[in-house]
mmCIF file of C-alpha atoms and ligand atoms in Angstrom:
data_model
loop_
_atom_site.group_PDB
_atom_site.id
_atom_site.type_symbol
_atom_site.label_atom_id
_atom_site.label_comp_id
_atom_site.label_asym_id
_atom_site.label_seq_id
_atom_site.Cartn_x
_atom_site.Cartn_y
_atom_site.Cartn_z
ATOM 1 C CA UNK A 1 -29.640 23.961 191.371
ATOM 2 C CA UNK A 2 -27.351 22.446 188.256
ATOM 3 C CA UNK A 3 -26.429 26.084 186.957
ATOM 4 C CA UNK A 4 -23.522 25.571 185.275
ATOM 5 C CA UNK A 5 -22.740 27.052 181.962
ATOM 6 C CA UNK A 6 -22.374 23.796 180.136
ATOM 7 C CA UNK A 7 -25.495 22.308 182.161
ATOM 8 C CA UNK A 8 -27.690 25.240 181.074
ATOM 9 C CA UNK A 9 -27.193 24.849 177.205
ATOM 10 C CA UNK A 10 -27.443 20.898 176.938
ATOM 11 C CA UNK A 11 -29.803 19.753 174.393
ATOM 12 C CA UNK A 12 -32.865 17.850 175.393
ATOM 13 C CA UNK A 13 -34.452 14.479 173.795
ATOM 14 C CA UNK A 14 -37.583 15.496 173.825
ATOM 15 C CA UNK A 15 -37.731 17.878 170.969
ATOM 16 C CA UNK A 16 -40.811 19.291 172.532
ATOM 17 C CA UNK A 17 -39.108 19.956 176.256
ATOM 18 C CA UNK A 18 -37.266 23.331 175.992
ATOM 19 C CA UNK A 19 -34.757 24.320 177.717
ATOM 20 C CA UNK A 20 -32.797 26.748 180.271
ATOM 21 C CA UNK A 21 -30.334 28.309 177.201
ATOM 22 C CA UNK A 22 -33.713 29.237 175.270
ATOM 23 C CA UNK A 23 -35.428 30.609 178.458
ATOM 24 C CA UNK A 24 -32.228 32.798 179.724
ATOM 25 C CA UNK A 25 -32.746 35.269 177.009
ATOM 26 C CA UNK A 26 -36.200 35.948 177.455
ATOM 27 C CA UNK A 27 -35.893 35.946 181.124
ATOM 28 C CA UNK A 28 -33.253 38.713 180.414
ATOM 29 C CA UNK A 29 -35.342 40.809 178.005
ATOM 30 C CA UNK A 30 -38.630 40.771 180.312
ATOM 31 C CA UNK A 31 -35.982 42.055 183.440
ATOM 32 C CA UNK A 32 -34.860 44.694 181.578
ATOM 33 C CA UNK A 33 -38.045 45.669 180.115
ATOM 34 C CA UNK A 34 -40.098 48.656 182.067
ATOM 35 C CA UNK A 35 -43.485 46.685 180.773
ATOM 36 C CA UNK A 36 -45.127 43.461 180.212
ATOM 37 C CA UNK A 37 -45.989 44.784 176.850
ATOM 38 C CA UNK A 38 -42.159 46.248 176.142
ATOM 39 C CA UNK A 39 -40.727 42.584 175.345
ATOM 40 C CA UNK A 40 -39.306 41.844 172.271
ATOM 41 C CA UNK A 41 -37.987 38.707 172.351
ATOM 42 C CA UNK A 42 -41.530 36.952 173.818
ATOM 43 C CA UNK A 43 -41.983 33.739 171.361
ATOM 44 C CA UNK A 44 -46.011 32.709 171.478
ATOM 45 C CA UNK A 45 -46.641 29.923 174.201
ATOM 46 C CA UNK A 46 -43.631 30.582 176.311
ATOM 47 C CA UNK A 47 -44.586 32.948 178.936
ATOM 48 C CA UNK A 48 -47.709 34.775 179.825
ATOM 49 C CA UNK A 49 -48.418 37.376 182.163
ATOM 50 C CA UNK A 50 -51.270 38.028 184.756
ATOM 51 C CA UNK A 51 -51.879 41.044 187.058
ATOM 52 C CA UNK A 52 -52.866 38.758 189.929
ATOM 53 C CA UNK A 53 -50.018 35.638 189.386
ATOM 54 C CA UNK A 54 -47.142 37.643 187.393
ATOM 55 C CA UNK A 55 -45.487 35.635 184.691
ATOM 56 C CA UNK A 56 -46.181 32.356 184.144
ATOM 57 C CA UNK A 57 -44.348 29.892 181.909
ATOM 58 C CA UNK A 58 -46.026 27.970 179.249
ATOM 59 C CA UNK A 59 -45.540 24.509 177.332
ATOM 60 C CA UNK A 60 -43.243 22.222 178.845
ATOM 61 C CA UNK A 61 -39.237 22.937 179.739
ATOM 62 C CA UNK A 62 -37.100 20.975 181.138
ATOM 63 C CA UNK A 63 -35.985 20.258 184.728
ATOM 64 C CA UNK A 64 -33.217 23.453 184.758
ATOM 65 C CA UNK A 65 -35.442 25.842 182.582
ATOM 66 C CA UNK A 66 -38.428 25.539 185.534
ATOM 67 C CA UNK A 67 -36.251 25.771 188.282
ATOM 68 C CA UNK A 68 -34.413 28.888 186.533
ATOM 69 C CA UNK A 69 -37.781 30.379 186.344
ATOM 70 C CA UNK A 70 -38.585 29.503 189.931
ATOM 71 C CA UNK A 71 -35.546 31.052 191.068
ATOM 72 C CA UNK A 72 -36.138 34.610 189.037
ATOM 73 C CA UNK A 73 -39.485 34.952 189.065
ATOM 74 C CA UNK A 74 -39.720 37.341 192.079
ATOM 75 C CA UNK A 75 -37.437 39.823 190.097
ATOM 76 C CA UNK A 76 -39.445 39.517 187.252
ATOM 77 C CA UNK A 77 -42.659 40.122 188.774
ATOM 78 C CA UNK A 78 -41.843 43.427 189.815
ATOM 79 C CA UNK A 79 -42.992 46.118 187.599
ATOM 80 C CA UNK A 80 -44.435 49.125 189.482
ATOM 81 C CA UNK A 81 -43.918 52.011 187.498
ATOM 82 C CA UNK A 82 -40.976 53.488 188.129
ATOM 83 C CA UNK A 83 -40.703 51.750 191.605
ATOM 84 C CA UNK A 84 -37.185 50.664 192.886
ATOM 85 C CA UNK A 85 -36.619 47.183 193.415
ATOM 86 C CA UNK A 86 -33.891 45.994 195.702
ATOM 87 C CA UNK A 87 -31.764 42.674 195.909
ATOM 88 C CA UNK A 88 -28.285 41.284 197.256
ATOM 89 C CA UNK A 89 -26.597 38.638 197.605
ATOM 90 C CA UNK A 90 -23.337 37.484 199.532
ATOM 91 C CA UNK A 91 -21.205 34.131 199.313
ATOM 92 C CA UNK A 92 -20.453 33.065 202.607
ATOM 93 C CA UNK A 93 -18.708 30.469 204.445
ATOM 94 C CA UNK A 94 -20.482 28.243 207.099
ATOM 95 C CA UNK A 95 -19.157 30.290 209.395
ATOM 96 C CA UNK A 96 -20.234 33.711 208.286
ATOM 97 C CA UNK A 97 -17.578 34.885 206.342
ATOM 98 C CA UNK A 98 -17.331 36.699 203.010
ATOM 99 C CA UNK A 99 -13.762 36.853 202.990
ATOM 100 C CA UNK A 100 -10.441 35.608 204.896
ATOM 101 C CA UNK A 101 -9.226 38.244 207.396
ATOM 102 C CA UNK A 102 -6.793 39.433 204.154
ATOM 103 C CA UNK A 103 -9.535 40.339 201.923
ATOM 104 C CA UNK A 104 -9.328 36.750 199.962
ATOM 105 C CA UNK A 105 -12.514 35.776 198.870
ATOM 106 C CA UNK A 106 -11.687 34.332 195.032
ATOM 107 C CA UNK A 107 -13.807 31.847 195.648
ATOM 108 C CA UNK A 108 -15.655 30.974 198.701
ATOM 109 C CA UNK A 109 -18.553 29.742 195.845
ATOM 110 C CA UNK A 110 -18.310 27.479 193.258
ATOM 111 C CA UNK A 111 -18.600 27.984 189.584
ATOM 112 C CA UNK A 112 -22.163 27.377 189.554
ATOM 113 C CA UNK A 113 -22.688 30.406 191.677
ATOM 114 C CA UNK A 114 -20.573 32.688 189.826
ATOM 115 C CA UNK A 115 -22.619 31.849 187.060
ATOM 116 C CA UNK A 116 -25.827 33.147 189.438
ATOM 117 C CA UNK A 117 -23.759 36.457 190.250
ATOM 118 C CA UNK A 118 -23.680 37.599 186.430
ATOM 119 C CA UNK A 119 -26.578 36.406 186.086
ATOM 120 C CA UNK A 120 -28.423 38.270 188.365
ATOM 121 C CA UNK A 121 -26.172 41.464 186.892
ATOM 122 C CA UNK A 122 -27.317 40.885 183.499
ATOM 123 C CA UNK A 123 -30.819 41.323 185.244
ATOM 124 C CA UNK A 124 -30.858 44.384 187.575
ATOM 125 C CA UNK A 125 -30.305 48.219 186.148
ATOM 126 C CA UNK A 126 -27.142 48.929 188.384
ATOM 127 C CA UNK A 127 -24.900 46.630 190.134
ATOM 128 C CA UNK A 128 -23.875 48.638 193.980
ATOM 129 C CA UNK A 129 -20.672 47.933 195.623
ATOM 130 C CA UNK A 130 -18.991 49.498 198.717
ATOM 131 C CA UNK A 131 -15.821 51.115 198.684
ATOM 132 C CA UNK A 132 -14.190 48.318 200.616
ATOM 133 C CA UNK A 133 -14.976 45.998 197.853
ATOM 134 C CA UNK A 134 -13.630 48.091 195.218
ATOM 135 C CA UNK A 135 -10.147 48.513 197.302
ATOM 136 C CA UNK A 136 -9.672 44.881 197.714
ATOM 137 C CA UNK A 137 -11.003 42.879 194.934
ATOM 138 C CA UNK A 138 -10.913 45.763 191.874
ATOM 139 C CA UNK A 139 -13.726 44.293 190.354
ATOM 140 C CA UNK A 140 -15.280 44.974 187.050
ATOM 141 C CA UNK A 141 -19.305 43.983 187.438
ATOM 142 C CA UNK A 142 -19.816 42.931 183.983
ATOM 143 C CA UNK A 143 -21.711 39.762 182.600
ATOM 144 C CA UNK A 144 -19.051 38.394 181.086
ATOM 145 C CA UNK A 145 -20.028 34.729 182.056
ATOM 146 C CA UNK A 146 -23.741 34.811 180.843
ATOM 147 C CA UNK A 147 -25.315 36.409 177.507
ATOM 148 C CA UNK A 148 -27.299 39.947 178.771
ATOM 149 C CA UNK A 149 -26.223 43.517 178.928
ATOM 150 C CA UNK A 150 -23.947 44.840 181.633
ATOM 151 C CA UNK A 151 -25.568 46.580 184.566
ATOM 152 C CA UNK A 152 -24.312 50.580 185.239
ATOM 153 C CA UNK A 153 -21.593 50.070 187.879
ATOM 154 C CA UNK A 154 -22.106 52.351 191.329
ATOM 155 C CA UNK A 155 -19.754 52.132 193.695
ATOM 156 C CA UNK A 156 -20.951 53.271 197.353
ATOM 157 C CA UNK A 157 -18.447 56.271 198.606
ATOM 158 C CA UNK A 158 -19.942 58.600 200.569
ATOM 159 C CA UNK A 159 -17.124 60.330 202.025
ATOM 160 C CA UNK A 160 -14.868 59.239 198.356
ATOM 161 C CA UNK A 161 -12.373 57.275 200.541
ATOM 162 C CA UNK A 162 -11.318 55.421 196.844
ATOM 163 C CA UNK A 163 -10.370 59.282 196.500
ATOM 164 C CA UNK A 164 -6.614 59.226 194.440
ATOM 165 C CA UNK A 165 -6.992 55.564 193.988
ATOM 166 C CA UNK A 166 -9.259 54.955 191.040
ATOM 167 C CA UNK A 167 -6.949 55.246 188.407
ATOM 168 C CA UNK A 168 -6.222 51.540 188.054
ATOM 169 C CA UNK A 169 -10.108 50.472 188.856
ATOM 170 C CA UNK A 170 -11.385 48.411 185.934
ATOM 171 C CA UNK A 171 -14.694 49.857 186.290
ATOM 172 C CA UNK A 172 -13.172 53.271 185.358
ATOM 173 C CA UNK A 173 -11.113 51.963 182.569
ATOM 174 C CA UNK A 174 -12.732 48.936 180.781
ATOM 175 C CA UNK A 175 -15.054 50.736 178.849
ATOM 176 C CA UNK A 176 -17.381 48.098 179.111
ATOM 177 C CA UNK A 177 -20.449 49.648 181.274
ATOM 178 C CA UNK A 178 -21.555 53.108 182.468
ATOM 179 C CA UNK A 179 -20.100 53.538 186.152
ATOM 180 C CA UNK A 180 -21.263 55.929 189.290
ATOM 181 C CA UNK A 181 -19.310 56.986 192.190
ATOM 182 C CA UNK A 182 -22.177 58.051 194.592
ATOM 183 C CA UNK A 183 -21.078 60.114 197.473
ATOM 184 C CA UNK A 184 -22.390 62.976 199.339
ATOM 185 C CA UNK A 185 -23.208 65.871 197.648
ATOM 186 C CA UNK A 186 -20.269 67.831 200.320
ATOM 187 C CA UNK A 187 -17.661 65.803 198.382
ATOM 188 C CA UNK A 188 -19.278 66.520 194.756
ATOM 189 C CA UNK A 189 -16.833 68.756 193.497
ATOM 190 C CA UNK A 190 -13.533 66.705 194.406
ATOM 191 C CA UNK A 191 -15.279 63.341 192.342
ATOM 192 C CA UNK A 192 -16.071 65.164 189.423
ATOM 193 C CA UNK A 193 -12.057 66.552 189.471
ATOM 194 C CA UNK A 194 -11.119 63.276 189.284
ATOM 195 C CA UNK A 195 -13.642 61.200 187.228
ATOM 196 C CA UNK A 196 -15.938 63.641 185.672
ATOM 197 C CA UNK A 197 -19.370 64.549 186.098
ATOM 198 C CA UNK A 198 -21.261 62.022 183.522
ATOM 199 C CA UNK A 199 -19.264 59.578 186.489
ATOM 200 C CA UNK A 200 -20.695 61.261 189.712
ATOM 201 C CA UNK A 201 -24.107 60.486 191.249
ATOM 202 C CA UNK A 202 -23.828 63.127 194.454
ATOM 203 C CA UNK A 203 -26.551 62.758 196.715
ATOM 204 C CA UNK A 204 -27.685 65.356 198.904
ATOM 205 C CA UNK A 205 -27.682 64.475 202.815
ATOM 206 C CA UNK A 206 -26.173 61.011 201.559
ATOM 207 C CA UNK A 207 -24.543 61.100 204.892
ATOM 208 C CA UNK A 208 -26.686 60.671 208.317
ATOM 209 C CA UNK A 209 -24.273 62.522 211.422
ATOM 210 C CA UNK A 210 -22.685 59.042 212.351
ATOM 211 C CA UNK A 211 -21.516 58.807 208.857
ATOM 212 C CA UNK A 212 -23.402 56.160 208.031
ATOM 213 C CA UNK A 213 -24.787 56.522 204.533
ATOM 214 C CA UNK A 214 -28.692 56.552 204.468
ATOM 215 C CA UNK A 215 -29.406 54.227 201.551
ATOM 216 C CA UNK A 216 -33.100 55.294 201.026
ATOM 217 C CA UNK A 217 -31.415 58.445 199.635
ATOM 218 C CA UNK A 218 -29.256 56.265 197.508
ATOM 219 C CA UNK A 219 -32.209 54.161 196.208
ATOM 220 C CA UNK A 220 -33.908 57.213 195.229
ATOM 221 C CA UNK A 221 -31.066 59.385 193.504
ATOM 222 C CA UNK A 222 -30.437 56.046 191.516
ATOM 223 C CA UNK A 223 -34.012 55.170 190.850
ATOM 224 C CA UNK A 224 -34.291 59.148 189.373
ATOM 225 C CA UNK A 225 -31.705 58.068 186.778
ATOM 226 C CA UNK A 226 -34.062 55.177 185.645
ATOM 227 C CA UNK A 227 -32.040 52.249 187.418
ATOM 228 C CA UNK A 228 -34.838 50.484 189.620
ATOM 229 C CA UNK A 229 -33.891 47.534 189.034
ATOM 230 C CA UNK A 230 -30.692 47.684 192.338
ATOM 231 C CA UNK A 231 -28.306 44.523 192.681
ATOM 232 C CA UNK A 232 -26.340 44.795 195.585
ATOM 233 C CA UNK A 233 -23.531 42.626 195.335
ATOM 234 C CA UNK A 234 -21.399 43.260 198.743
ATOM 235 C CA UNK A 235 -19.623 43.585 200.734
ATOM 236 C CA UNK A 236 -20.781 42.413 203.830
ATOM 237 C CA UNK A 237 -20.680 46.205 205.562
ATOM 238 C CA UNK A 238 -22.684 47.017 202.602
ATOM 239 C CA UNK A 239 -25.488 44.476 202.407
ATOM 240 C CA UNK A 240 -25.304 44.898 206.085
ATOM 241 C CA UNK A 241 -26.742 48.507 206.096
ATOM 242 C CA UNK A 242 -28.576 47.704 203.233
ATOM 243 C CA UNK A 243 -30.729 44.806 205.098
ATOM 244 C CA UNK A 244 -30.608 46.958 208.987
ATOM 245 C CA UNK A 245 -31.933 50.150 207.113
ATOM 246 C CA UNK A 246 -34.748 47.766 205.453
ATOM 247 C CA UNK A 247 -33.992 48.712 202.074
ATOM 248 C CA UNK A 248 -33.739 45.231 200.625
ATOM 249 C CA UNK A 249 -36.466 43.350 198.993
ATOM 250 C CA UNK A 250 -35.001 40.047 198.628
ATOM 251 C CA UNK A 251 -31.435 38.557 199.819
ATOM 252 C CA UNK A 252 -29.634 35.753 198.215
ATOM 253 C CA UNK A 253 -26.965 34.399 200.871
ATOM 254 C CA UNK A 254 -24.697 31.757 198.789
ATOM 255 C CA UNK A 255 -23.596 28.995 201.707
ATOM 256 C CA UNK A 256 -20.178 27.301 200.705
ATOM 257 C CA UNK A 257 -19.259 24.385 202.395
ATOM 258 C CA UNK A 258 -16.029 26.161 203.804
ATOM 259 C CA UNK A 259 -15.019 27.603 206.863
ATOM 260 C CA UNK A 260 -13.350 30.732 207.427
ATOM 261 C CA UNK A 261 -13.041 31.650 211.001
ATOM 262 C CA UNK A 262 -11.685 35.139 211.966
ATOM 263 C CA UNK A 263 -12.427 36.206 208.174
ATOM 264 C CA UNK A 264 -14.344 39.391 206.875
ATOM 265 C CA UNK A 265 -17.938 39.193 208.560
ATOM 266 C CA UNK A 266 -21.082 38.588 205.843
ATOM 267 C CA UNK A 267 -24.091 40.123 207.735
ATOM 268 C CA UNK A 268 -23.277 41.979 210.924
ATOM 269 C CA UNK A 269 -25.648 44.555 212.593
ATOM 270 C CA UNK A 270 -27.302 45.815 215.796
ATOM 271 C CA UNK A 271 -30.688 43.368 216.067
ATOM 272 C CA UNK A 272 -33.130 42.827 218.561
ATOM 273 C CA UNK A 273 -32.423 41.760 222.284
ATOM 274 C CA UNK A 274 -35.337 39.097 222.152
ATOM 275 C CA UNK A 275 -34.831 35.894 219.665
ATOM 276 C CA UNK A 276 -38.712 36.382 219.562
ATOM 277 C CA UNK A 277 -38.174 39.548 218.124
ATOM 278 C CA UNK A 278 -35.964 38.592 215.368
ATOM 279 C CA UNK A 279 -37.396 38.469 211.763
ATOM 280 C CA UNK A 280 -37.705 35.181 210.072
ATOM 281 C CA UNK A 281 -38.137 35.917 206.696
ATOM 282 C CA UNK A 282 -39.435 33.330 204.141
ATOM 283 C CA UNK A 283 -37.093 31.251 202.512
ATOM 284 C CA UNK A 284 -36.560 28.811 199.455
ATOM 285 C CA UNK A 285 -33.349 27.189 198.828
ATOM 286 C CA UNK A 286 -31.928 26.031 195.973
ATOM 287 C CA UNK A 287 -28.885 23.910 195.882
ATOM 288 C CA UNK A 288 -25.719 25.429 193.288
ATOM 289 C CA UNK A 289 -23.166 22.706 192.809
ATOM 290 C CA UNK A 290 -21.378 22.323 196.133
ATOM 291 C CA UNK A 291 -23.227 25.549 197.592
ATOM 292 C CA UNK A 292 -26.794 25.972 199.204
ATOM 293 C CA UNK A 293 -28.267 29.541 198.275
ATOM 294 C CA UNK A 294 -30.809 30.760 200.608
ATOM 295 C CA UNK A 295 -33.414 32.619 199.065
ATOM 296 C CA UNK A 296 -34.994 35.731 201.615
ATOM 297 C CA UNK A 297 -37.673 37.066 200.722
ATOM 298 C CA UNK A 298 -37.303 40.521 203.454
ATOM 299 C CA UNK A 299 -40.708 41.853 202.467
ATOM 300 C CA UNK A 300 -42.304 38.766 204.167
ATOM 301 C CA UNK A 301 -41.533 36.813 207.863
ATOM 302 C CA UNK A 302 -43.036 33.929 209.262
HETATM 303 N N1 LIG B 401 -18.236 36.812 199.329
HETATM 304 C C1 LIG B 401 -18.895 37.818 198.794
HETATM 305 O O1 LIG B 401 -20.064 37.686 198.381
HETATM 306 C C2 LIG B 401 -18.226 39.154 198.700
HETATM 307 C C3 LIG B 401 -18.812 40.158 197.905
HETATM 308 C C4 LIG B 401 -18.166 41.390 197.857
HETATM 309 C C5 LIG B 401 -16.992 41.607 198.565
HETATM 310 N N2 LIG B 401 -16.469 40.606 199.297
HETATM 311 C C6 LIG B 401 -15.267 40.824 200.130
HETATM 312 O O2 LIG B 401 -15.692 41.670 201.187
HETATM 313 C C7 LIG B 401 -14.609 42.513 201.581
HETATM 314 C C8 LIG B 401 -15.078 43.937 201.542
HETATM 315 O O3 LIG B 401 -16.306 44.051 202.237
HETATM 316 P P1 LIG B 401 -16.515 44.997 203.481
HETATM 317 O O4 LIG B 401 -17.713 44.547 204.169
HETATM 318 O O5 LIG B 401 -15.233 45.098 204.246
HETATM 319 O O6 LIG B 401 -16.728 46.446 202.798
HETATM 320 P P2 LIG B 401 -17.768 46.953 201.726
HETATM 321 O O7 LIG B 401 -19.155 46.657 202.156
HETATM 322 O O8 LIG B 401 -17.368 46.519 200.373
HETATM 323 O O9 LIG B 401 -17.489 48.538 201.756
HETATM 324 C C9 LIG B 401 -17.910 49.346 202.851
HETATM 325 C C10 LIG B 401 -16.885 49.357 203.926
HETATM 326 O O10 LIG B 401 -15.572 49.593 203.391
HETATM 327 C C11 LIG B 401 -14.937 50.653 204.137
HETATM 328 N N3 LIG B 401 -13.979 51.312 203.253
HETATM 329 C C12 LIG B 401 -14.103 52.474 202.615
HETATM 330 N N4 LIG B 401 -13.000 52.729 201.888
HETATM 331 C C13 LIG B 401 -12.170 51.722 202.076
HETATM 332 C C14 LIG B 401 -10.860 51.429 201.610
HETATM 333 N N5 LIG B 401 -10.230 52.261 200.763
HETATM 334 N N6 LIG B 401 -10.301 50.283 201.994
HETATM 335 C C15 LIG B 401 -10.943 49.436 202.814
HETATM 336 N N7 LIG B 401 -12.188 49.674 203.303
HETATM 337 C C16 LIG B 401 -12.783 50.811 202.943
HETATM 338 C C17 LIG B 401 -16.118 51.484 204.548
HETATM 339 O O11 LIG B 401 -15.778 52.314 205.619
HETATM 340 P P3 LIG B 401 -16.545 53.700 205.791
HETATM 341 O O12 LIG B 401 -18.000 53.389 205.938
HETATM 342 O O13 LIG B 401 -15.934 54.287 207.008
HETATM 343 O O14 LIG B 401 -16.266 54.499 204.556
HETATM 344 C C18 LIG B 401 -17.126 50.445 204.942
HETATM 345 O O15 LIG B 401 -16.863 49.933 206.212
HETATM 346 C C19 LIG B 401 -13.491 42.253 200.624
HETATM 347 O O16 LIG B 401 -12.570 41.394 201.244
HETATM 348 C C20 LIG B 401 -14.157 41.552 199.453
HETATM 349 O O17 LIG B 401 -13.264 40.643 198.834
HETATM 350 C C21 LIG B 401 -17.051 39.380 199.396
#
């Protein structure tokens, strides 16, 4: 897929061809919106929707603008009522790896991917990160690359292990988007000491015994604030439980033509002893600059 920034906006010959910079917005607004019928920004003859087919694009758009619209569809088709709707994605070396064995993973992808990663923030409610990811990289979750709101920032603490080290985090300081620390409801009075309550999501029984967060609780304490729309954006221990406790509707795995070797693993969990028993999800890929992104769709398997 050509998705780079200059790419996207290039004019077109054809007057009557539109193309992926007038799409991105409207894509954007019908994401965001809880209805069909809650778009603003829907010109006549540019998409239409249908219970049975979801949205549908009208007229003709150029080569980028349809494959855009191929790519996001699934995420815009989703609209149950106040349903949560879950996706991730990882970059990831040949090899496996979302990061060196130091925690350096600026950039396994290439720029057209980045691109993909804010773009897919500018579409979900909340953007979910685990605590690893916040220690190593400091990230700030914004859509600073793409035009579209900024998702609310959650970062995944159970047990607040970022506990006396948030002070420099850019998602506490920036100003630029809501942010959650989600942790147990045990460890609810020590977050809001140090970030406030408006900033703590504490979710009760967050914690199975083996420590290992239950995520269904997650989904649900976020989806109660009105974020259904989940973007899970790593790392790999994260997507990991994520995709092994079947909360994930659709996984985007960004292949980079690098390889690692005893790096940071991307998906790593206990699966079935038979190959039969394996799932094989269905898959689309879409090629982004040097990268390959695999398109899952985990609701599905061959
Ligand atoms: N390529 C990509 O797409 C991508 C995306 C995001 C991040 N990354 C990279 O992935 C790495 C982080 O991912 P990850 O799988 O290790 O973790 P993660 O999924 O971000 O976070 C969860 C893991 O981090 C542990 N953890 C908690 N607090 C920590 C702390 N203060 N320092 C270090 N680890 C802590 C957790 O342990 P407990 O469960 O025991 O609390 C858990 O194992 C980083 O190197 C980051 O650069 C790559």
């Amino acid at each position: 897929m050509n998705a780079s920034p200059q790419s996207a906006g290039s004019p077109t010959l054809n007057a009557d061809v539109r193309s992926a910079s007038g799409l991105w917005p409207i894509l954007v607004d019908i994401a965001r919106a809880r209805r069909p019928g809650d778009v603003s920004t829907l010109p006549m003859d540019t998409l239409t929707w249908a219970t049975d087919i979801g949205w549908q694009l009208q007229g003709r758009w150029d080569a980028q603008a349809l494959e855009l619209f191929d790519l996001f569809k699934p995420l815009l088709d989703f609209r149950a009522a106040g349903a949560a709707w879950v996706i991730a994605q990882l970059g990831q070396s040949l090899d496996g790896c979302v990061a060196t064995r130091t925690g350096d993973s600026s950039f396994i992808n290439g720029p057209e991917n980045l691109l993909h990663l804010h773009r897919l923030r500018a579409m979900c409610d909340a953007v979910i990160v685990g605590a690893g990811t916040v220690a190593a990289d400091n990230p700030r979750l914004t859509t600073r690359r793409v035009a579209g709101p900024h998702p609310t920032r959650v970062l995944l603490d159970p047990q607040l292990r970022l506990s006396g080290h948030l002070e420099s985090a850019h998602v506490f300081n920036d100003g630029q988007a809501p942010t959650l620390w989600l942790c147990d409801a045990r460890w609810r009075n020590e977050a809001v000491a140090q970030v406030g309550a408006d900033r703590v999501l504490a979710v009760r029984d967050l914690l199975g015994d083996d420590t290992t967060p239950r995520l269904a609780h997650a989904v649900t304490a976020l989806q109660s604030r009105g974020l259904t729309r989940l973007f899970v954006e790593g790392g790999g221990v994260t997507v990991s439980r994520f995709l092994a406790q079947r909360c994930l509707d659709r996984l985007h795995l960004a292949v980079a033509p690098i390889i690692i070797g005893d790096g940071r693993p991307g998906l790593r969990f206990e699966g079935p002893a038979r190959l039969a028993d394996c799932p094989r999800p269905h898959c689309r890929v879409y090629r982004m600059g040097p990268d390959h992104l695999w398109d899952l769709d985990l609701r599905t398997s061959a």
